[in-house]
Every structure is written in structure tokens, then in C-alpha cells.
Amino acid sequence: PAVIQLAAAQSADAFQVKNSAGTLLGYITNNGHFRTNPDDTGPCWVHSGYGFIGIADGSWLRLGKAGQVTWDSGANGAYLNPDIGLARSAAGIVKITNGSTGAGAMQLQEMTAPTAPATNNAIIFAEDNGSGKTRIVVRFPTGADVVLATEA
């Protein structure tokens, strides 16, 4: 395999890719991170020594080594401290976390009622009840709805 070996005190990028005009398109940093956006103002992919792969464009989407998918605000360094995540709770069960192990929540925005789901499925959604109040509804494959709760 091809090997890029850096000097002991390497401070410049290890590898750069440029177009024919000399514009930097992507690079591998001196610490092994791969970035596809050289100025960090738009989308970039980063493989980090912190044990995850991240995608950034104003906020981070992170795929962690423990199988958790997390997001954060995109503030400098926030990829180390995600503020919301999805993780495996048990076989076939997904839990929402605060980005690590604590509790999280899901917010539903009102929408037009969706079409009925496929057999053996259900859709949970929020909609207006016709009187300006939000209600949480479960729609079943038959198209039948069950209202779980309505805003007081």
C-alpha cells in the first residue's frame, strides 16, 4: 500500500487534492483527519481520532464507534459533545439520548395527515385538530386514526 509518513513535528497538511486551477478541494490534515471542504465553511467529511466519522455543514452529524448517531449545534469543538442522538436500546428498539447516555426527546411539527402505512406499520404524527390545537395521532394501515392526546 501507499504510505504517507510525516515528519515528527509535522504542522502542514499531510496530503492535498487540488483542481487544475490550483484550488484546494480536500486534504488530509497532519493528524489524519480527511476534509473535503478546505475552509470549513461548508460541507466536509472528517475522520477523527476521536472514534467517529462526522459530516459537517453548520452542525455535525456523527456516526460513533459504539453505533450511536448524534447531532450537535456545529459550534467549534461541538462534535466532541453532541447534544442529541439515536442509539440502539435493544434488538429492534431505538432510544433518543441527550447525545451521550441521558434522556432525550422528539419534537413533532404539525403536518397534513400522511397516507396509511404499509401492513404491520403505524405512523405517529402531529396535526391541527381543526380548532387550532395540536394533537398527536397514530395512523394504522387501514387508514384508521387514534388520537393519543390533544393540546389543552
mmCIF file with all atom_site columns, C-alpha atoms in Angstrom:
data_model
loop_
_atom_site.group_PDB
_atom_site.id
_atom_site.type_symbol
_atom_site.label_atom_id
_atom_site.label_alt_id
_atom_site.label_comp_id
_atom_site.label_asym_id
_atom_site.label_entity_id
_atom_site.label_seq_id
_atom_site.pdbx_PDB_ins_code
_atom_site.Cartn_x
_atom_site.Cartn_y
_atom_site.Cartn_z
_atom_site.occupancy
_atom_site.B_iso_or_equiv
_atom_site.pdbx_formal_charge
_atom_site.auth_seq_id
_atom_site.auth_comp_id
_atom_site.auth_asym_id
_atom_site.auth_atom_id
_atom_site.pdbx_PDB_model_num
ATOM 1   C CA . PRO A 1 1   ? 0.000   0.000  0.000   1.00 0.00 ? 1   PRO A CA 1
ATOM 2   C CA . ALA A 1 2   ? 0.988   3.642  -0.457  1.00 0.00 ? 2   ALA A CA 1
ATOM 3   C CA . VAL A 1 3   ? 2.181   5.248  2.758   1.00 0.00 ? 3   VAL A CA 1
ATOM 4   C CA . ILE A 1 4   ? 2.451   8.910  3.716   1.00 0.00 ? 4   ILE A CA 1
ATOM 5   C CA . GLN A 1 5   ? 4.926   9.242  6.550   1.00 0.00 ? 5   GLN A CA 1
ATOM 6   C CA . LEU A 1 6   ? 5.042   12.598 8.282   1.00 0.00 ? 6   LEU A CA 1
ATOM 7   C CA . ALA A 1 7   ? 7.948   14.306 9.982   1.00 0.00 ? 7   ALA A CA 1
ATOM 8   C CA . ALA A 1 8   ? 7.961   14.123 13.779  1.00 0.00 ? 8   ALA A CA 1
ATOM 9   C CA . ALA A 1 9   ? 6.816   17.754 14.143  1.00 0.00 ? 9   ALA A CA 1
ATOM 10  C CA . GLN A 1 10  ? 4.637   17.923 11.004  1.00 0.00 ? 10  GLN A CA 1
ATOM 11  C CA . SER A 1 11  ? 2.449   21.048 11.042  1.00 0.00 ? 11  SER A CA 1
ATOM 12  C CA . ALA A 1 12  ? 1.338   21.262 7.396   1.00 0.00 ? 12  ALA A CA 1
ATOM 13  C CA . ASP A 1 13  ? -1.270  19.031 5.772   1.00 0.00 ? 13  ASP A CA 1
ATOM 14  C CA . ALA A 1 14  ? -0.128  15.508 5.021   1.00 0.00 ? 14  ALA A CA 1
ATOM 15  C CA . PHE A 1 15  ? -1.839  15.407 1.607   1.00 0.00 ? 15  PHE A CA 1
ATOM 16  C CA . GLN A 1 16  ? -3.804  17.855 -0.567  1.00 0.00 ? 16  GLN A CA 1
ATOM 17  C CA . VAL A 1 17  ? -6.017  17.462 -3.639  1.00 0.00 ? 17  VAL A CA 1
ATOM 18  C CA . LYS A 1 18  ? -6.330  20.489 -5.946  1.00 0.00 ? 18  LYS A CA 1
ATOM 19  C CA . ASN A 1 19  ? -8.144  21.089 -9.239  1.00 0.00 ? 19  ASN A CA 1
ATOM 20  C CA . SER A 1 20  ? -6.356  22.222 -12.412 1.00 0.00 ? 20  SER A CA 1
ATOM 21  C CA . ALA A 1 21  ? -6.644  25.877 -11.297 1.00 0.00 ? 21  ALA A CA 1
ATOM 22  C CA . GLY A 1 22  ? -4.856  25.065 -8.048  1.00 0.00 ? 22  GLY A CA 1
ATOM 23  C CA . THR A 1 23  ? -7.944  25.387 -5.844  1.00 0.00 ? 23  THR A CA 1
ATOM 24  C CA . LEU A 1 24  ? -7.790  23.143 -2.787  1.00 0.00 ? 24  LEU A CA 1
ATOM 25  C CA . LEU A 1 25  ? -10.616 20.570 -2.933  1.00 0.00 ? 25  LEU A CA 1
ATOM 26  C CA . GLY A 1 26  ? -9.776  18.379 0.028   1.00 0.00 ? 26  GLY A CA 1
ATOM 27  C CA . TYR A 1 27  ? -6.953  17.296 2.244   1.00 0.00 ? 27  TYR A CA 1
ATOM 28  C CA . ILE A 1 28  ? -5.651  15.028 4.956   1.00 0.00 ? 28  ILE A CA 1
ATOM 29  C CA . THR A 1 29  ? -4.515  17.013 7.970   1.00 0.00 ? 29  THR A CA 1
ATOM 30  C CA . ASN A 1 30  ? -1.301  16.426 9.873   1.00 0.00 ? 30  ASN A CA 1
ATOM 31  C CA . ASN A 1 31  ? -3.293  14.444 12.461  1.00 0.00 ? 31  ASN A CA 1
ATOM 32  C CA . GLY A 1 32  ? -5.015  12.179 9.909   1.00 0.00 ? 32  GLY A CA 1
ATOM 33  C CA . HIS A 1 33  ? -8.391  13.901 9.527   1.00 0.00 ? 33  HIS A CA 1
ATOM 34  C CA . PHE A 1 34  ? -9.814  13.868 5.997   1.00 0.00 ? 34  PHE A CA 1
ATOM 35  C CA . ARG A 1 35  ? -11.661 17.044 4.991   1.00 0.00 ? 35  ARG A CA 1
ATOM 36  C CA . THR A 1 36  ? -13.472 17.722 1.745   1.00 0.00 ? 36  THR A CA 1
ATOM 37  C CA . ASN A 1 37  ? -14.060 21.413 2.465   1.00 0.00 ? 37  ASN A CA 1
ATOM 38  C CA . PRO A 1 38  ? -10.830 23.292 2.942   1.00 0.00 ? 38  PRO A CA 1
ATOM 39  C CA . ASP A 1 39  ? -12.186 26.395 4.676   1.00 0.00 ? 39  ASP A CA 1
ATOM 40  C CA . ASP A 1 40  ? -14.668 24.606 6.986   1.00 0.00 ? 40  ASP A CA 1
ATOM 41  C CA . THR A 1 41  ? -17.495 26.939 5.915   1.00 0.00 ? 41  THR A CA 1
ATOM 42  C CA . GLY A 1 42  ? -19.459 24.296 4.040   1.00 0.00 ? 42  GLY A CA 1
ATOM 43  C CA . PRO A 1 43  ? -19.948 20.550 3.982   1.00 0.00 ? 43  PRO A CA 1
ATOM 44  C CA . CYS A 1 44  ? -16.995 18.434 4.989   1.00 0.00 ? 44  CYS A CA 1
ATOM 45  C CA . TRP A 1 45  ? -16.300 14.851 5.925   1.00 0.00 ? 45  TRP A CA 1
ATOM 46  C CA . VAL A 1 46  ? -13.929 14.217 8.761   1.00 0.00 ? 46  VAL A CA 1
ATOM 47  C CA . HIS A 1 47  ? -12.471 11.014 10.065  1.00 0.00 ? 47  HIS A CA 1
ATOM 48  C CA . SER A 1 48  ? -11.341 11.797 13.536  1.00 0.00 ? 48  SER A CA 1
ATOM 49  C CA . GLY A 1 49  ? -9.055  10.174 16.023  1.00 0.00 ? 49  GLY A CA 1
ATOM 50  C CA . TYR A 1 50  ? -11.946 10.516 18.494  1.00 0.00 ? 50  TYR A CA 1
ATOM 51  C CA . GLY A 1 51  ? -13.547 7.303  17.229  1.00 0.00 ? 51  GLY A CA 1
ATOM 52  C CA . PHE A 1 52  ? -16.189 8.533  14.811  1.00 0.00 ? 52  PHE A CA 1
ATOM 53  C CA . ILE A 1 53  ? -16.873 9.731  11.294  1.00 0.00 ? 53  ILE A CA 1
ATOM 54  C CA . GLY A 1 54  ? -18.533 13.136 11.079  1.00 0.00 ? 54  GLY A CA 1
ATOM 55  C CA . ILE A 1 55  ? -20.260 15.227 8.439   1.00 0.00 ? 55  ILE A CA 1
ATOM 56  C CA . ALA A 1 56  ? -20.447 18.978 8.985   1.00 0.00 ? 56  ALA A CA 1
ATOM 57  C CA . ASP A 1 57  ? -22.330 21.805 7.316   1.00 0.00 ? 57  ASP A CA 1
ATOM 58  C CA . GLY A 1 58  ? -23.312 24.217 10.062  1.00 0.00 ? 58  GLY A CA 1
ATOM 59  C CA . SER A 1 59  ? -23.761 21.354 12.522  1.00 0.00 ? 59  SER A CA 1
ATOM 60  C CA . TRP A 1 60  ? -22.254 17.901 12.926  1.00 0.00 ? 60  TRP A CA 1
ATOM 61  C CA . LEU A 1 61  ? -23.788 14.535 12.131  1.00 0.00 ? 61  LEU A CA 1
ATOM 62  C CA . ARG A 1 62  ? -21.639 11.937 13.799  1.00 0.00 ? 62  ARG A CA 1
ATOM 63  C CA . LEU A 1 63  ? -21.528 8.160  13.427  1.00 0.00 ? 63  LEU A CA 1
ATOM 64  C CA . GLY A 1 64  ? -19.893 6.877  16.580  1.00 0.00 ? 64  GLY A CA 1
ATOM 65  C CA . LYS A 1 65  ? -17.889 3.721  17.087  1.00 0.00 ? 65  LYS A CA 1
ATOM 66  C CA . ALA A 1 66  ? -20.493 2.487  19.570  1.00 0.00 ? 66  ALA A CA 1
ATOM 67  C CA . GLY A 1 67  ? -23.180 2.625  16.859  1.00 0.00 ? 67  GLY A CA 1
ATOM 68  C CA . GLN A 1 68  ? -24.797 5.860  18.005  1.00 0.00 ? 68  GLN A CA 1
ATOM 69  C CA . VAL A 1 69  ? -25.819 8.598  15.552  1.00 0.00 ? 69  VAL A CA 1
ATOM 70  C CA . THR A 1 70  ? -25.545 12.062 17.107  1.00 0.00 ? 70  THR A CA 1
ATOM 71  C CA . TRP A 1 71  ? -26.022 15.709 16.121  1.00 0.00 ? 71  TRP A CA 1
ATOM 72  C CA . ASP A 1 72  ? -24.889 18.974 17.621  1.00 0.00 ? 72  ASP A CA 1
ATOM 73  C CA . SER A 1 73  ? -25.022 22.724 17.141  1.00 0.00 ? 73  SER A CA 1
ATOM 74  C CA . GLY A 1 74  ? -21.910 22.927 14.991  1.00 0.00 ? 74  GLY A CA 1
ATOM 75  C CA . ALA A 1 75  ? -20.082 25.239 17.386  1.00 0.00 ? 75  ALA A CA 1
ATOM 76  C CA . ASN A 1 76  ? -16.322 24.876 17.345  1.00 0.00 ? 76  ASN A CA 1
ATOM 77  C CA . GLY A 1 77  ? -15.442 21.575 19.011  1.00 0.00 ? 77  GLY A CA 1
ATOM 78  C CA . ALA A 1 78  ? -19.107 20.623 19.498  1.00 0.00 ? 78  ALA A CA 1
ATOM 79  C CA . TYR A 1 79  ? -18.538 17.367 17.640  1.00 0.00 ? 79  TYR A CA 1
ATOM 80  C CA . LEU A 1 80  ? -16.908 16.152 20.846  1.00 0.00 ? 80  LEU A CA 1
ATOM 81  C CA . ASN A 1 81  ? -20.067 16.912 22.863  1.00 0.00 ? 81  ASN A CA 1
ATOM 82  C CA . PRO A 1 82  ? -23.161 16.114 20.772  1.00 0.00 ? 82  PRO A CA 1
ATOM 83  C CA . ASP A 1 83  ? -26.471 17.361 22.162  1.00 0.00 ? 83  ASP A CA 1
ATOM 84  C CA . ILE A 1 84  ? -28.915 14.790 20.712  1.00 0.00 ? 84  ILE A CA 1
ATOM 85  C CA . GLY A 1 85  ? -28.583 11.253 19.465  1.00 0.00 ? 85  GLY A CA 1
ATOM 86  C CA . LEU A 1 86  ? -30.148 7.977  18.449  1.00 0.00 ? 86  LEU A CA 1
ATOM 87  C CA . ALA A 1 87  ? -28.772 4.755  19.834  1.00 0.00 ? 87  ALA A CA 1
ATOM 88  C CA . ARG A 1 88  ? -29.640 1.069  19.988  1.00 0.00 ? 88  ARG A CA 1
ATOM 89  C CA . SER A 1 89  ? -31.517 0.298  23.187  1.00 0.00 ? 89  SER A CA 1
ATOM 90  C CA . ALA A 1 90  ? -32.138 -3.378 22.445  1.00 0.00 ? 90  ALA A CA 1
ATOM 91  C CA . ALA A 1 91  ? -32.818 -5.513 19.400  1.00 0.00 ? 91  ALA A CA 1
ATOM 92  C CA . GLY A 1 92  ? -35.286 -3.578 17.246  1.00 0.00 ? 92  GLY A CA 1
ATOM 93  C CA . ILE A 1 93  ? -35.540 -0.653 19.683  1.00 0.00 ? 93  ILE A CA 1
ATOM 94  C CA . VAL A 1 94  ? -34.084 2.836  19.153  1.00 0.00 ? 94  VAL A CA 1
ATOM 95  C CA . LYS A 1 95  ? -33.689 5.290  22.031  1.00 0.00 ? 95  LYS A CA 1
ATOM 96  C CA . ILE A 1 96  ? -33.296 9.071  21.905  1.00 0.00 ? 96  ILE A CA 1
ATOM 97  C CA . THR A 1 97  ? -30.475 10.428 24.053  1.00 0.00 ? 97  THR A CA 1
ATOM 98  C CA . ASN A 1 98  ? -29.031 13.783 25.047  1.00 0.00 ? 98  ASN A CA 1
ATOM 99  C CA . GLY A 1 99  ? -26.033 12.915 22.875  1.00 0.00 ? 99  GLY A CA 1
ATOM 100 C CA . SER A 1 100 ? -24.398 10.510 25.262  1.00 0.00 ? 100 SER A CA 1
ATOM 101 C CA . THR A 1 101 ? -26.392 8.371  27.683  1.00 0.00 ? 101 THR A CA 1
ATOM 102 C CA . GLY A 1 102 ? -29.018 10.652 29.218  1.00 0.00 ? 102 GLY A CA 1
ATOM 103 C CA . ALA A 1 103 ? -32.623 11.102 28.173  1.00 0.00 ? 103 ALA A CA 1
ATOM 104 C CA . GLY A 1 104 ? -33.676 12.994 25.064  1.00 0.00 ? 104 GLY A CA 1
ATOM 105 C CA . ALA A 1 105 ? -36.934 13.957 23.415  1.00 0.00 ? 105 ALA A CA 1
ATOM 106 C CA . MET A 1 106 ? -38.553 14.098 19.998  1.00 0.00 ? 106 MET A CA 1
ATOM 107 C CA . GLN A 1 107 ? -40.412 17.114 18.641  1.00 0.00 ? 107 GLN A CA 1
ATOM 108 C CA . LEU A 1 108 ? -43.175 16.679 16.062  1.00 0.00 ? 108 LEU A CA 1
ATOM 109 C CA . GLN A 1 109 ? -44.242 19.526 13.816  1.00 0.00 ? 109 GLN A CA 1
ATOM 110 C CA . GLU A 1 110 ? -47.837 19.630 12.594  1.00 0.00 ? 110 GLU A CA 1
ATOM 111 C CA . MET A 1 111 ? -48.304 18.174 9.132   1.00 0.00 ? 111 MET A CA 1
ATOM 112 C CA . THR A 1 112 ? -51.050 17.143 6.760   1.00 0.00 ? 112 THR A CA 1
ATOM 113 C CA . ALA A 1 113 ? -52.135 13.622 7.674   1.00 0.00 ? 113 ALA A CA 1
ATOM 114 C CA . PRO A 1 114 ? -49.966 11.107 5.809   1.00 0.00 ? 114 PRO A CA 1
ATOM 115 C CA . THR A 1 115 ? -51.263 8.243  3.728   1.00 0.00 ? 115 THR A CA 1
ATOM 116 C CA . ALA A 1 116 ? -51.788 4.957  5.516   1.00 0.00 ? 116 ALA A CA 1
ATOM 117 C CA . PRO A 1 117 ? -48.590 2.996  6.165   1.00 0.00 ? 117 PRO A CA 1
ATOM 118 C CA . ALA A 1 118 ? -47.861 -0.479 4.856   1.00 0.00 ? 118 ALA A CA 1
ATOM 119 C CA . THR A 1 119 ? -49.227 -3.550 6.610   1.00 0.00 ? 119 THR A CA 1
ATOM 120 C CA . ASN A 1 120 ? -47.821 -4.114 10.100  1.00 0.00 ? 120 ASN A CA 1
ATOM 121 C CA . ASN A 1 121 ? -46.721 -0.462 10.425  1.00 0.00 ? 121 ASN A CA 1
ATOM 122 C CA . ALA A 1 122 ? -48.008 2.661  12.176  1.00 0.00 ? 122 ALA A CA 1
ATOM 123 C CA . ILE A 1 123 ? -47.207 6.351  11.745  1.00 0.00 ? 123 ILE A CA 1
ATOM 124 C CA . ILE A 1 124 ? -47.158 8.798  14.655  1.00 0.00 ? 124 ILE A CA 1
ATOM 125 C CA . PHE A 1 125 ? -47.605 12.442 13.657  1.00 0.00 ? 125 PHE A CA 1
ATOM 126 C CA . ALA A 1 126 ? -48.820 15.839 14.872  1.00 0.00 ? 126 ALA A CA 1
ATOM 127 C CA . GLU A 1 127 ? -51.673 17.701 13.196  1.00 0.00 ? 127 GLU A CA 1
ATOM 128 C CA . ASP A 1 128 ? -54.085 20.563 13.826  1.00 0.00 ? 128 ASP A CA 1
ATOM 129 C CA . ASN A 1 129 ? -57.388 19.309 15.270  1.00 0.00 ? 129 ASN A CA 1
ATOM 130 C CA . GLY A 1 130 ? -59.371 21.841 13.236  1.00 0.00 ? 130 GLY A CA 1
ATOM 131 C CA . SER A 1 131 ? -59.735 24.207 16.199  1.00 0.00 ? 131 SER A CA 1
ATOM 132 C CA . GLY A 1 132 ? -56.178 25.490 16.277  1.00 0.00 ? 132 GLY A CA 1
ATOM 133 C CA . LYS A 1 133 ? -54.939 22.908 18.766  1.00 0.00 ? 133 LYS A CA 1
ATOM 134 C CA . THR A 1 134 ? -52.177 20.382 18.093  1.00 0.00 ? 134 THR A CA 1
ATOM 135 C CA . ARG A 1 135 ? -52.945 16.715 18.537  1.00 0.00 ? 135 ARG A CA 1
ATOM 136 C CA . ILE A 1 136 ? -50.762 13.607 18.380  1.00 0.00 ? 136 ILE A CA 1
ATOM 137 C CA . VAL A 1 137 ? -52.198 10.876 16.174  1.00 0.00 ? 137 VAL A CA 1
ATOM 138 C CA . VAL A 1 138 ? -51.346 7.281  15.281  1.00 0.00 ? 138 VAL A CA 1
ATOM 139 C CA . ARG A 1 139 ? -52.371 6.206  11.774  1.00 0.00 ? 139 ARG A CA 1
ATOM 140 C CA . PHE A 1 140 ? -52.754 2.488  11.039  1.00 0.00 ? 140 PHE A CA 1
ATOM 141 C CA . PRO A 1 141 ? -52.608 0.544  7.740   1.00 0.00 ? 141 PRO A CA 1
ATOM 142 C CA . THR A 1 142 ? -56.413 0.630  7.477   1.00 0.00 ? 142 THR A CA 1
ATOM 143 C CA . GLY A 1 143 ? -56.236 4.427  7.472   1.00 0.00 ? 143 GLY A CA 1
ATOM 144 C CA . ALA A 1 144 ? -57.836 4.487  10.924  1.00 0.00 ? 144 ALA A CA 1
ATOM 145 C CA . ASP A 1 145 ? -56.514 7.158  13.292  1.00 0.00 ? 145 ASP A CA 1
ATOM 146 C CA . VAL A 1 146 ? -56.244 7.047  17.052  1.00 0.00 ? 146 VAL A CA 1
ATOM 147 C CA . VAL A 1 147 ? -55.725 10.396 18.785  1.00 0.00 ? 147 VAL A CA 1
ATOM 148 C CA . LEU A 1 148 ? -53.246 9.951  21.635  1.00 0.00 ? 148 LEU A CA 1
ATOM 149 C CA . ALA A 1 149 ? -53.516 13.467 23.047  1.00 0.00 ? 149 ALA A CA 1
ATOM 150 C CA . THR A 1 150 ? -54.821 16.927 22.153  1.00 0.00 ? 150 THR A CA 1
ATOM 151 C CA . GLU A 1 151 ? -53.402 20.242 23.312  1.00 0.00 ? 151 GLU A CA 1
ATOM 152 C CA . ALA A 1 152 ? -55.475 21.696 26.146  1.00 0.00 ? 152 ALA A CA 1
#
